[in-house]
Each structure stands twice: as structure tokens, then as C-alpha cells.
């Protein structure tokens, strides 16, 4: 594709003034208080419709006013919406839902679940709700936040995912059976995001429980991806987790890759880990060198850097928000304004947008009420205070209410060209889209705390400061309080001491000289490089046991044939396309 085809639209968007976007009908900027109430009403219309028509199923089907299971039969929308309830100020409903989840959610079920989706939605949602419980007035047990029923639920769910990491590379399978482990014959092809999106939740879990296994497997997976990057510093879209060979070699910042980059930054901030940030900054250089054209980001071949698909995907709209986290505000605003023009063209972001043609891509014209552009607007508004960002929030509220609101909630927009609807309301609408909209219009929300207020908690391991701000949102918009990771630190250190002692003991029995070499070293305990040591004997037996009836895997990042030129969101783009 000639570069000149990108110039007219790219230059137009790059030259837009900072305050591009018309004010309200009366000539004024959007009123935050007015839209805050509108967003709250949107939430309750969707939430109440789910409770009345779909609970205990995972998600609401708004056109038929019923429910269906999508990601594993967890009452997923209820878990995903829980911390949003508190952000909206509904303490009593938060407390009620905590009780409902404890009584009704069971992870010992014969279901094939997406490892990625279960982590970000279920583990992330439960961890966030656990850490917010005291603020919500829940009577927490002694030892909180290092113990508690929601924490135990999160740990149970995460342990169900650990068998997926037992591969020669340490990179996880995309799907695991919650009762039997990885099914025999499971595809070894996983998308990049499905490998690199665990460090936020798993490191939090390790810090709170004292069990390092979760953070260990997440770090090994991150490092294997880092080691698999091309000579020009890019990663592909899908990889074989058994061999480490790339299956889809197209590189970009969107679908199948996105949250890998997000978690390098957020993991670095959460854990104060310079190595993770250095890894992202190296990727960022390659991304800017090979995929960026006039503040748009294209898809390129990971080894050559040649353009393979000149499209913008709605999932890529998280990128300006991520740029703001590393302080790259000017570039973030320019890219955001590009994406905002697409929203204004259609009243939403189509899944794929052909940049040179300035229009949608066939079969990718829909908008499932995704949050990414609103997420970036919230981050950038906190950083700049620019009213353009409130205008995007206003446009989002008006568009979603006008196009997708139905009697039983809000429906996915199947086609932005004619506003046809689809019979699904994804749980992320309540977890992310509504939450980011509300926080955009609510500058005094506790989530935005600048450290002027905080809570002091006494734990068995000493005094702990919580609620001082600086929350890290996981990729499903579940906020994690970084301070909580230090509340149970002594427990973690003790666990590592036990690990060291046990390893030394067994080393002594096997090889005394090896033991002597180990005791002379002064470095900290390191996670194993392979995945074979992460399971208990019980879980190994479960993995070998073939279930009586296998269900269709619920992969969030489907595998594609080796002949595919590009594999994104389950669609295969061949050379002839």
C-alpha cells in the first residue's frame, strides 16, 4: 500500500485544533453533573434488566429479554459490575451482591473456559471487590486484606487456570477445563494478549496470599514473549505455546496483542518494576518506527515491518490512554483526535476501519459498546483537563442511548451504517464502558484520590495504608489498590524462605555438592524457567483424566490455519482479501 494513500486523512486529523468538537446545543461545554446522572441511569437500566431477565446466567440478551452463558457460567455480569456499583455509590447493593456471589458461584464445574477472559473478568473482578470491601461497609474478617471470602474465591478461580501454564515454554493454553485441566487435543495456538495479560491479577494474588506461584507463571509467560520478539523488535498475533513458533506474524497494537503492552506498563507501575517498563519502552520504539503513520497505527509483518493491513480497530483506542500513563501526552492527544473523528463519523467505533478509504471493513461494521476510546478520554482528561474529552463522553452517552437502548438493557450494534442491533449485552459494558464514562464526569470520585485521604488498617503483618489513590485498572477496568500489595508482604517473604529451605533440603538429599553451591549463592529465589513444576500431583492427574464429554472450547483468541496471512478476532484474512 503506497504511503501517500494515508496522507490526506492523516494530515487532516493531525491538524485539527486541540478543542475540536462542537459544544452542547446551547453553545456550552457538556455539564458533568448532568451527564453523570445520565450515565448512572444507563447503568441501572442495564443492571436491573440483567437481574430481572438474565441472572444467574453470564450475560443478558437484551432483544429477547433472557440470559445465556458465554464465558463459563459464573454469573459473569454480576462479578463484572460489582466494583462499578461502589464507584456509583451504591453501598447496599454491593454488600448484597457479595453475599449472592459467595452463595452461588462455583468453580468446580465441567466447563471449558477462556484462561484470558476468566482471569481479567472473574479473578480481576473478585480481587478488586475484595480490596474495596471495607470501603463498601462490608464487615471484613480479621487479617483483611490478607484474607477474606472474595480473596479465597479469586484464588480458587486462579488455581483452576494454572494447568494451562504447564507447557514447555511456560506460555499458557488459551482454554482450560475448570474441572479436568487442559483437555487432550487442545489447540496449542494462543494469541499474544492471551499469554501476556496476567501479571496485574496474578502478582496481586501472590502478594495477598503469600503464594508466589501466580506471579511466577505470569512473569515466565511475559519473558517468553519478550524472548520471542523479532529482530526488529515486534511480536506477532498468535503463537504456538508448545514450540514457541509464531502462527500469525502480523504485528500491531490491537486485537490479539493489545493488553500485553498494557500489562507491561501497568505491571511496571503496580510492582515498581523497572524491567517491565524497559521492555515496554523498547516495544514502543519499534511500534513507532514500523507501525505508526500520521498518528495512526497499522498492522505490519513482524519480521519485515511491511504494511499488511491499513486498518484501525476499535480495540486500539486504548493506546492514547496507555500513552498518557507514560507521560506521552502530545502523541496521545493527536492519536485520540484521529480516533474521535471515526466516532463522529459513525456514532461509535466500528470494529475495523479502513484508513485510506475512510470507511468500515466488510463484516467488521459492528460496535459492541466497547470502552476503549472512553477509557482513553478519562485518562487524558485527568492529565490535561481538555474539554474535548468531555465532548467525547457526551457524544458516547447520546449515541449509546439513541442507537442501542432497548426495553431490556443495551444491545450490541451489529452495523453502524444502518444501526441494526444484535442480541447481546457484553458484561464489559457495565464493568468498563459505563464505569469509564462515569469517572470521566465525576472528578471527585474516590478512584481519583490524590493521596489527601487514606485508611489505616492493622494486619497481622503490621500497619497498612489503603485507599490513598493511584488505582491500577486491569484490562477489564477492575481497580487494584497498589498499596494493598504491601499489606501482606511479610507473609510472602516467609513463604519464599520456606521455598528456599525445602529446595535446599531436597538438593542435599540428591546431590551434596549441588547443595553446597546453592548455599554459597546470595541472590533471591528465582521462578522456574519451565512450566512443569507449577502443578500439584492432584492437578497432574486431573490433566491426564479425559472428561466424559468435551464441550466446544470458548476461546477468546481463536486459533487459525498456518496458511492464514492475518488472524484477528476470529476472522482470517487471506492473501486474496
Short mmCIF file of C-alpha atoms in Angstrom, two decimals, residues 158-495:
data_model
loop_
_atom_site.label_atom_id
_atom_site.label_comp_id
_atom_site.label_asym_id
_atom_site.label_seq_id
_atom_site.Cartn_x
_atom_site.Cartn_y
_atom_site.Cartn_z
CA UNK A 158 -6.89 -18.62 39.50
CA UNK A 159 -5.79 -22.10 40.59
CA UNK A 160 -8.18 -23.54 38.03
CA UNK A 161 -6.17 -21.67 35.39
CA UNK A 162 -2.71 -22.85 36.46
CA UNK A 163 -2.75 -26.13 34.47
CA UNK A 164 -2.88 -24.04 31.29
CA UNK A 165 0.65 -22.76 32.03
CA UNK A 166 2.13 -26.26 32.11
CA UNK A 167 3.74 -26.10 28.68
CA UNK A 168 7.37 -26.44 27.52
CA UNK A 169 7.52 -22.67 27.00
CA UNK A 170 5.61 -21.58 30.10
CA UNK A 171 3.15 -19.76 27.81
CA UNK A 172 -0.44 -20.84 28.58
CA UNK A 173 -3.03 -22.61 26.51
CA UNK A 174 -5.98 -20.42 25.61
CA UNK A 175 -8.60 -22.71 27.16
CA UNK A 176 -8.75 -24.90 30.25
CA UNK A 177 -11.43 -27.16 31.64
CA UNK A 178 -12.19 -25.96 35.16
CA UNK A 179 -12.71 -29.50 36.44
CA UNK A 180 -10.20 -31.58 34.47
CA UNK A 181 -7.44 -29.19 33.41
CA UNK A 182 -6.32 -28.85 29.79
CA UNK A 183 -8.33 -31.13 27.53
CA UNK A 184 -6.41 -33.72 25.46
CA UNK A 185 -6.09 -32.40 21.95
CA UNK A 186 -6.46 -28.77 23.00
CA UNK A 187 -5.08 -26.37 20.40
CA UNK A 188 -1.65 -25.02 21.40
CA UNK A 189 -2.20 -21.75 19.49
CA UNK A 190 -2.82 -18.76 21.76
CA UNK A 191 -2.95 -15.07 20.95
CA UNK A 192 -0.26 -12.79 22.36
CA UNK A 193 -2.67 -10.97 24.67
CA UNK A 194 -3.85 -14.35 25.97
CA UNK A 195 -0.28 -15.00 27.13
CA UNK A 196 0.83 -11.60 28.41
CA UNK A 197 -2.23 -10.44 30.38
CA UNK A 198 -1.80 -11.96 33.84
CA UNK A 199 0.79 -10.00 35.82
CA UNK A 200 -1.64 -7.46 37.33
CA UNK A 201 -4.06 -10.01 38.76
CA UNK A 202 -1.57 -12.80 39.48
CA UNK A 203 1.01 -10.58 41.18
CA UNK A 204 -1.75 -9.07 43.32
CA UNK A 205 -2.94 -12.56 44.23
CA UNK A 206 0.57 -13.70 45.14
CA UNK A 207 1.12 -10.63 47.31
CA UNK A 208 -2.15 -11.06 49.19
CA UNK A 209 -1.99 -14.84 49.66
CA UNK A 210 1.75 -15.29 50.05
CA UNK A 211 1.85 -17.95 47.33
CA UNK A 212 4.41 -16.90 44.66
CA UNK A 213 3.22 -19.39 42.04
CA UNK A 214 0.77 -16.96 40.43
CA UNK A 215 3.26 -14.15 39.91
CA UNK A 216 5.89 -16.67 38.85
CA UNK A 217 3.87 -18.14 35.98
CA UNK A 218 2.80 -14.68 34.83
CA UNK A 219 6.41 -13.47 34.72
CA UNK A 220 7.61 -16.57 32.87
CA UNK A 221 4.92 -16.05 30.21
CA UNK A 222 5.89 -12.38 29.83
CA UNK A 223 9.55 -13.26 29.44
CA UNK A 224 8.87 -15.95 26.85
CA UNK A 225 7.02 -13.43 24.70
CA UNK A 226 9.86 -10.95 25.12
CA UNK A 227 12.38 -13.57 24.05
CA UNK A 228 10.23 -14.46 21.02
CA UNK A 229 10.13 -10.97 19.51
CA UNK A 230 11.54 -10.46 16.02
CA UNK A 231 14.90 -8.93 15.15
CA UNK A 232 13.16 -5.58 14.55
CA UNK A 233 11.52 -5.74 18.00
CA UNK A 234 7.95 -6.74 17.15
CA UNK A 235 5.68 -9.59 18.25
CA UNK A 236 3.11 -11.40 16.16
CA UNK A 237 -0.54 -12.12 16.75
CA UNK A 238 -0.76 -15.85 17.58
CA UNK A 239 1.95 -18.25 18.77
CA UNK A 240 2.22 -22.00 19.36
CA UNK A 241 2.78 -22.35 23.11
CA UNK A 242 4.37 -25.80 22.73
CA UNK A 243 7.00 -24.86 20.16
CA UNK A 244 7.26 -21.09 20.58
CA UNK A 245 6.77 -20.59 16.81
CA UNK A 246 4.65 -17.71 15.55
CA UNK A 247 1.49 -18.79 13.73
CA UNK A 248 0.15 -15.35 12.77
CA UNK A 249 3.05 -13.00 12.11
CA UNK A 250 1.15 -9.73 11.82
CA UNK A 251 2.12 -7.12 14.38
CA UNK A 252 0.12 -4.19 15.73
CA UNK A 253 -1.31 -2.70 18.90
CA UNK A 254 -4.85 -4.06 18.50
CA UNK A 255 -6.81 -7.29 18.76
CA UNK A 256 -4.88 -10.29 19.98
CA UNK A 257 -1.92 -8.20 21.15
CA UNK A 258 -3.30 -5.11 22.93
CA UNK A 259 -3.37 -5.97 26.63
CA UNK A 260 0.14 -7.49 26.51
CA UNK A 261 1.54 -3.99 26.04
CA UNK A 262 -0.97 -2.60 28.54
CA UNK A 263 0.16 -5.04 31.24
CA UNK A 264 3.84 -4.30 30.77
CA UNK A 265 3.09 -0.67 31.68
CA UNK A 266 0.54 -1.35 34.39
CA UNK A 267 2.58 -4.21 35.84
CA UNK A 268 5.61 -1.91 35.97
CA UNK A 269 3.61 0.75 37.85
CA UNK A 270 1.87 -1.71 40.17
CA UNK A 271 5.07 -3.55 41.09
CA UNK A 272 7.52 -0.65 40.63
CA UNK A 273 9.33 -2.94 38.21
CA UNK A 274 11.85 -1.11 36.03
CA UNK A 275 12.47 -4.16 33.85
CA UNK A 276 8.84 -4.38 32.74
CA UNK A 277 8.82 -0.69 31.85
CA UNK A 278 12.09 -1.03 29.95
CA UNK A 279 10.56 -3.87 27.96
CA UNK A 280 7.56 -1.72 27.01
CA UNK A 281 9.70 1.26 26.05
CA UNK A 282 11.70 -0.97 23.70
CA UNK A 283 8.48 -2.20 22.13
CA UNK A 284 7.25 1.38 21.90
CA UNK A 285 10.28 2.33 19.81
CA UNK A 286 9.63 -0.50 17.35
CA UNK A 287 5.91 0.29 17.23
CA UNK A 288 6.60 3.92 16.39
CA UNK A 289 9.25 3.01 13.82
CA UNK A 290 7.27 0.40 11.90
CA UNK A 291 3.52 0.72 12.57
CA UNK A 292 2.87 4.44 13.09
CA UNK A 293 1.81 6.62 10.16
CA UNK A 294 0.46 10.14 10.77
CA UNK A 295 -0.61 9.19 14.32
CA UNK A 296 -2.45 6.10 13.10
CA UNK A 297 -1.15 2.60 13.88
CA UNK A 298 -1.30 -0.05 11.15
CA UNK A 299 -0.66 -3.80 11.02
CA UNK A 300 2.72 -4.86 9.68
CA UNK A 301 4.67 -8.07 9.12
CA UNK A 302 6.60 -8.70 12.34
CA UNK A 303 9.90 -9.61 10.66
CA UNK A 304 9.92 -7.16 7.77
CA UNK A 305 7.87 -4.20 9.02
CA UNK A 306 5.91 -4.05 5.74
CA UNK A 307 2.25 -3.00 5.95
CA UNK A 308 -0.13 -5.97 5.86
CA UNK A 309 -3.41 -4.28 6.75
CA UNK A 310 -4.04 -0.48 6.81
CA UNK A 311 -6.90 -0.57 9.31
CA UNK A 312 -7.76 0.98 12.65
CA UNK A 313 -9.52 -1.35 15.09
CA UNK A 314 -11.79 -0.16 17.86
CA UNK A 315 -9.72 -2.18 20.37
CA UNK A 316 -6.71 0.02 19.54
CA UNK A 317 -8.41 3.05 21.09
CA UNK A 318 -6.88 2.13 24.48
CA UNK A 319 -3.50 3.27 23.18
CA UNK A 320 -3.82 7.03 23.90
CA UNK A 321 -4.72 6.18 27.49
CA UNK A 322 -1.67 3.95 27.76
CA UNK A 323 0.49 6.72 26.28
CA UNK A 324 -0.79 9.07 28.96
CA UNK A 325 0.42 6.67 31.67
CA UNK A 326 4.00 7.03 30.42
CA UNK A 327 3.64 10.82 30.05
CA UNK A 328 3.46 10.95 26.24
CA UNK A 329 0.51 13.35 26.27
CA UNK A 330 1.07 15.18 22.96
CA UNK A 331 1.22 12.00 20.89
CA UNK A 332 -1.70 10.58 22.86
CA UNK A 333 -3.91 13.57 22.08
CA UNK A 334 -3.10 13.51 18.38
CA UNK A 335 -3.94 9.82 18.10
CA UNK A 336 -7.05 10.29 20.22
CA UNK A 337 -8.31 13.02 17.88
CA UNK A 338 -7.84 10.68 14.91
CA UNK A 339 -9.96 8.06 16.63
CA UNK A 340 -12.55 10.64 17.69
CA UNK A 341 -13.17 11.59 14.05
CA UNK A 342 -14.14 7.97 13.38
CA UNK A 343 -16.58 8.06 16.29
CA UNK A 344 -18.16 11.27 14.98
CA UNK A 345 -18.47 9.72 11.52
CA UNK A 346 -20.50 6.72 12.75
CA UNK A 347 -21.70 7.47 16.28
CA UNK A 348 -19.45 4.69 17.54
CA UNK A 349 -16.24 2.89 16.62
CA UNK A 350 -16.60 0.09 14.04
CA UNK A 351 -14.53 -2.97 14.82
CA UNK A 352 -12.37 -2.33 11.72
CA UNK A 353 -11.96 0.99 9.88
CA UNK A 354 -10.07 1.20 6.58
CA UNK A 355 -7.86 4.27 6.98
CA UNK A 356 -7.11 5.09 3.31
CA UNK A 357 -10.74 4.59 2.29
CA UNK A 358 -12.15 6.29 5.38
CA UNK A 359 -14.86 3.67 5.85
CA UNK A 360 -15.74 0.39 7.56
CA UNK A 361 -14.37 -3.02 6.63
CA UNK A 362 -16.77 -5.69 5.42
CA UNK A 363 -18.07 -7.93 8.24
CA UNK A 364 -16.48 -5.61 10.82
CA UNK A 365 -19.05 -2.81 10.85
CA UNK A 366 -20.35 -3.51 14.34
CA UNK A 367 -19.86 -1.75 17.69
CA UNK A 368 -20.38 -3.97 20.76
CA UNK A 369 -20.39 -0.92 23.08
CA UNK A 370 -16.65 -1.16 23.67
CA UNK A 371 -15.00 1.12 26.28
CA UNK A 372 -11.53 1.78 24.84
CA UNK A 373 -11.99 5.30 23.42
CA UNK A 374 -13.88 6.37 26.55
CA UNK A 375 -11.11 4.85 28.67
CA UNK A 376 -8.53 6.97 26.86
CA UNK A 377 -10.71 10.05 27.26
CA UNK A 378 -10.86 9.51 31.03
CA UNK A 379 -7.08 9.13 31.35
CA UNK A 380 -6.36 12.12 29.14
CA UNK A 381 -8.92 14.32 30.87
CA UNK A 382 -7.28 13.59 34.21
CA UNK A 383 -3.95 14.55 32.65
CA UNK A 384 -5.00 17.65 30.69
CA UNK A 385 -8.47 18.86 31.66
CA UNK A 386 -9.12 19.43 27.95
CA UNK A 387 -12.90 19.87 27.31
CA UNK A 388 -12.65 17.97 24.03
CA UNK A 389 -12.53 14.84 26.13
CA UNK A 390 -15.80 15.66 27.88
CA UNK A 391 -17.33 16.19 24.45
CA UNK A 392 -16.43 12.62 23.52
CA UNK A 393 -18.14 11.50 26.72
CA UNK A 394 -21.24 13.49 25.82
CA UNK A 395 -21.25 12.01 22.30
CA UNK A 396 -20.90 8.50 23.71
CA UNK A 397 -23.85 8.90 26.07
CA UNK A 398 -26.06 10.37 23.37
CA UNK A 399 -25.08 7.76 20.76
CA UNK A 400 -25.45 4.72 23.01
CA UNK A 401 -28.82 5.84 24.34
CA UNK A 402 -30.15 6.73 20.90
CA UNK A 403 -28.89 3.72 18.98
CA UNK A 404 -28.61 0.76 21.35
CA UNK A 405 -31.08 1.30 24.22
CA UNK A 406 -33.93 -1.20 24.20
CA UNK A 407 -36.57 -2.25 26.70
CA UNK A 408 -34.29 -4.82 28.35
CA UNK A 409 -30.93 -3.04 28.51
CA UNK A 410 -28.50 -2.02 25.76
CA UNK A 411 -27.86 -4.11 22.68
CA UNK A 412 -24.67 -4.57 20.68
CA UNK A 413 -24.79 -2.55 17.45
CA UNK A 414 -24.45 -5.08 14.67
CA UNK A 415 -23.89 -2.50 11.93
CA UNK A 416 -23.06 1.16 12.47
CA UNK A 417 -24.14 2.00 8.93
CA UNK A 418 -27.81 1.19 9.49
CA UNK A 419 -27.86 0.76 13.30
CA UNK A 420 -29.09 -2.82 13.24
CA UNK A 421 -28.81 -4.46 16.64
CA UNK A 422 -27.52 -7.80 17.89
CA UNK A 423 -28.97 -9.78 20.79
CA UNK A 424 -26.11 -9.40 23.27
CA UNK A 425 -25.02 -7.06 26.07
CA UNK A 426 -21.46 -7.99 27.00
CA UNK A 427 -20.52 -7.85 30.66
CA UNK A 428 -17.79 -5.29 29.90
CA UNK A 429 -20.50 -2.72 29.19
CA UNK A 430 -21.15 -2.49 32.95
CA UNK A 431 -17.57 -3.24 34.01
CA UNK A 432 -15.82 -0.79 31.68
CA UNK A 433 -17.91 1.40 29.35
CA UNK A 434 -20.28 2.78 31.97
CA UNK A 435 -17.54 2.96 34.62
CA UNK A 436 -15.13 4.99 32.49
CA UNK A 437 -17.96 7.28 31.36
CA UNK A 438 -18.98 7.91 34.96
CA UNK A 439 -15.41 8.55 36.10
CA UNK A 440 -14.90 10.95 33.16
CA UNK A 441 -17.76 13.07 34.51
CA UNK A 442 -17.03 12.58 38.24
CA UNK A 443 -13.74 14.32 39.12
CA UNK A 444 -14.23 13.92 42.88
CA UNK A 445 -14.79 10.15 42.85
CA UNK A 446 -12.69 8.23 45.40
CA UNK A 447 -10.96 6.47 42.50
CA UNK A 448 -9.34 9.82 41.61
CA UNK A 449 -7.97 10.32 45.14
CA UNK A 450 -4.66 12.19 45.04
CA UNK A 451 -3.49 10.84 48.39
CA UNK A 452 -5.13 13.51 50.54
CA UNK A 453 -7.24 10.85 52.28
CA UNK A 454 -6.48 7.26 53.19
CA UNK A 455 -7.40 4.43 55.54
CA UNK A 456 -5.10 2.80 58.08
CA UNK A 457 -5.53 -0.93 58.54
CA UNK A 458 -3.85 -3.13 61.12
CA UNK A 459 -2.96 -6.54 59.71
CA UNK A 460 -1.14 -9.49 61.30
CA UNK A 461 1.92 -8.22 59.44
CA UNK A 462 1.86 -4.62 60.61
CA UNK A 463 0.15 -1.33 59.82
CA UNK A 464 -1.06 -0.84 56.27
CA UNK A 465 -2.22 2.22 54.31
CA UNK A 466 -5.07 1.69 51.84
CA UNK A 467 -7.33 3.85 49.69
CA UNK A 468 -4.79 6.61 49.10
CA UNK A 469 -5.34 6.60 45.33
CA UNK A 470 -3.26 5.61 42.36
CA UNK A 471 -5.54 2.69 41.49
CA UNK A 472 -4.39 0.46 38.64
CA UNK A 473 -7.21 -0.67 36.36
CA UNK A 474 -6.87 -4.14 34.93
CA UNK A 475 -7.88 -4.52 31.30
CA UNK A 476 -11.49 -5.13 32.37
CA UNK A 477 -11.44 -1.83 34.34
CA UNK A 478 -11.32 -3.51 37.76
CA UNK A 479 -9.32 -1.16 40.04
CA UNK A 480 -6.49 -2.59 42.13
CA UNK A 481 -5.09 -0.61 45.07
CA UNK A 482 -1.27 -0.83 44.74
CA UNK A 483 -0.81 -0.21 48.45
CA UNK A 484 -2.56 -3.50 49.22
CA UNK A 485 0.32 -5.45 47.72
CA UNK A 486 2.48 -4.36 50.64
CA UNK A 487 -0.03 -5.24 53.35
CA UNK A 488 0.82 -8.94 53.32
CA UNK A 489 4.45 -8.69 52.25
CA UNK A 490 5.83 -10.45 55.31
CA UNK A 491 3.72 -13.49 54.56
CA UNK A 492 5.13 -13.60 51.06
CA UNK A 493 8.69 -13.32 52.30
CA UNK A 494 8.11 -16.12 54.78
CA UNK A 495 6.70 -18.28 52.01
#
